[in-house]
Coordinates of C-alpha atoms in Angstrom, one line a residue:
E1 CA 49.6 29.5 -30.3
T2 CA 52.8 31.5 -29.9
Q3 CA 52.5 35.2 -29.5
V4 CA 55.5 37.4 -30.6
F5 CA 55.9 41.0 -29.5
Q6 CA 58.7 42.9 -31.3
R7 CA 60.2 46.3 -30.7
G8 CA 58.8 48.7 -33.1
Q9 CA 55.4 47.1 -33.2
F10 CA 55.0 47.3 -29.4
T11 CA 56.3 49.7 -26.8
F12 CA 57.9 47.8 -24.0
N13 CA 57.0 49.6 -20.7
R14 CA 55.6 48.8 -17.3
R15 CA 51.9 49.0 -18.4
F16 CA 52.4 46.8 -21.5
I17 CA 54.2 44.1 -19.4
E18 CA 51.7 44.2 -16.5
T19 CA 48.9 43.8 -19.0
K20 CA 50.2 41.1 -21.4
F21 CA 52.2 39.0 -18.9
S22 CA 50.2 39.2 -15.7
P23 CA 50.4 35.4 -15.1
F24 CA 54.2 35.8 -14.5
F25 CA 53.9 38.1 -11.5
G26 CA 52.6 35.5 -9.0
V27 CA 54.9 33.3 -7.0
V28 CA 52.6 30.4 -8.0
R29 CA 50.8 30.4 -11.3
R30 CA 47.2 29.3 -11.9
E31 CA 46.5 25.9 -13.4
A32 CA 45.5 27.5 -16.8
D33 CA 48.8 29.5 -17.0
K34 CA 51.4 27.1 -15.6
D35 CA 52.4 25.7 -19.0
L36 CA 53.2 29.1 -20.5
E37 CA 56.7 30.2 -21.2
L38 CA 58.0 33.8 -21.5
I39 CA 61.1 34.3 -23.6
V40 CA 62.7 37.7 -23.6
K41 CA 65.3 38.5 -26.2
A42 CA 67.4 41.4 -25.0
A43 CA 70.7 43.1 -25.9
R44 CA 72.5 40.8 -23.3
G45 CA 71.0 37.6 -24.6
E46 CA 67.8 35.5 -24.4
F47 CA 66.1 34.8 -21.1
N48 CA 63.6 32.1 -20.4
V49 CA 61.6 33.8 -17.6
L50 CA 60.2 31.8 -14.7
R51 CA 58.5 34.8 -13.2
I52 CA 58.7 38.6 -13.0
S53 CA 59.7 39.5 -9.5
R54 CA 59.8 43.3 -9.7
I55 CA 58.9 46.0 -12.2
S56 CA 59.6 49.7 -12.3
S57 CA 59.2 52.5 -14.8
G58 CA 62.5 51.6 -16.4
D59 CA 63.2 47.9 -16.0
M60 CA 61.9 44.6 -14.8
H61 CA 63.6 42.0 -12.6
V62 CA 63.0 38.4 -13.7
E63 CA 63.8 35.1 -12.2
I64 CA 65.5 32.7 -14.6
H65 CA 67.2 29.2 -14.3
K66 CA 71.0 29.4 -14.2
G67 CA 72.4 25.8 -14.1
H68 CA 70.7 24.1 -11.2
A69 CA 69.8 27.3 -9.4
S70 CA 67.6 30.3 -10.1
A71 CA 68.9 33.8 -10.5
E72 CA 67.4 37.3 -10.7
V73 CA 68.3 39.4 -13.6
A74 CA 67.4 43.1 -14.3
I75 CA 66.4 43.8 -17.9
P76 CA 66.0 47.5 -18.8
F77 CA 63.0 48.1 -21.2
G78 CA 65.3 49.8 -23.6
E79 CA 67.3 46.6 -24.2
I80 CA 64.3 44.4 -25.0
Q81 CA 64.1 43.5 -28.6
E82 CA 61.4 40.8 -28.5
M83 CA 59.1 39.0 -26.1
K84 CA 57.6 35.7 -26.9
L85 CA 54.7 34.0 -25.1
K86 CA 54.2 30.3 -25.9
H87 CA 53.0 27.0 -24.5
K88 CA 55.9 24.9 -23.3
D89 CA 55.2 22.1 -25.8
A90 CA 55.0 24.5 -28.8
A91 CA 57.8 24.4 -31.4

């Protein structure tokens, strides 16, 4: 089942992200979590997050696919409009 977290209903900060999206902090995900997708809708666009590489009190750095390579993008918490957690096969 897809979980949607929207600004206004939730406060996006370090504690919230560490609690709700803990499977995305490891370099390799556990078997139970490997099919989960994290989609972050921010002011600069929508990001399909492979993993969260760093987090601070004001932003998080995420690894995303960019073409055939991966890239690291900083997303300030103030720019996040929505975070969606879903299974890769969900609609």
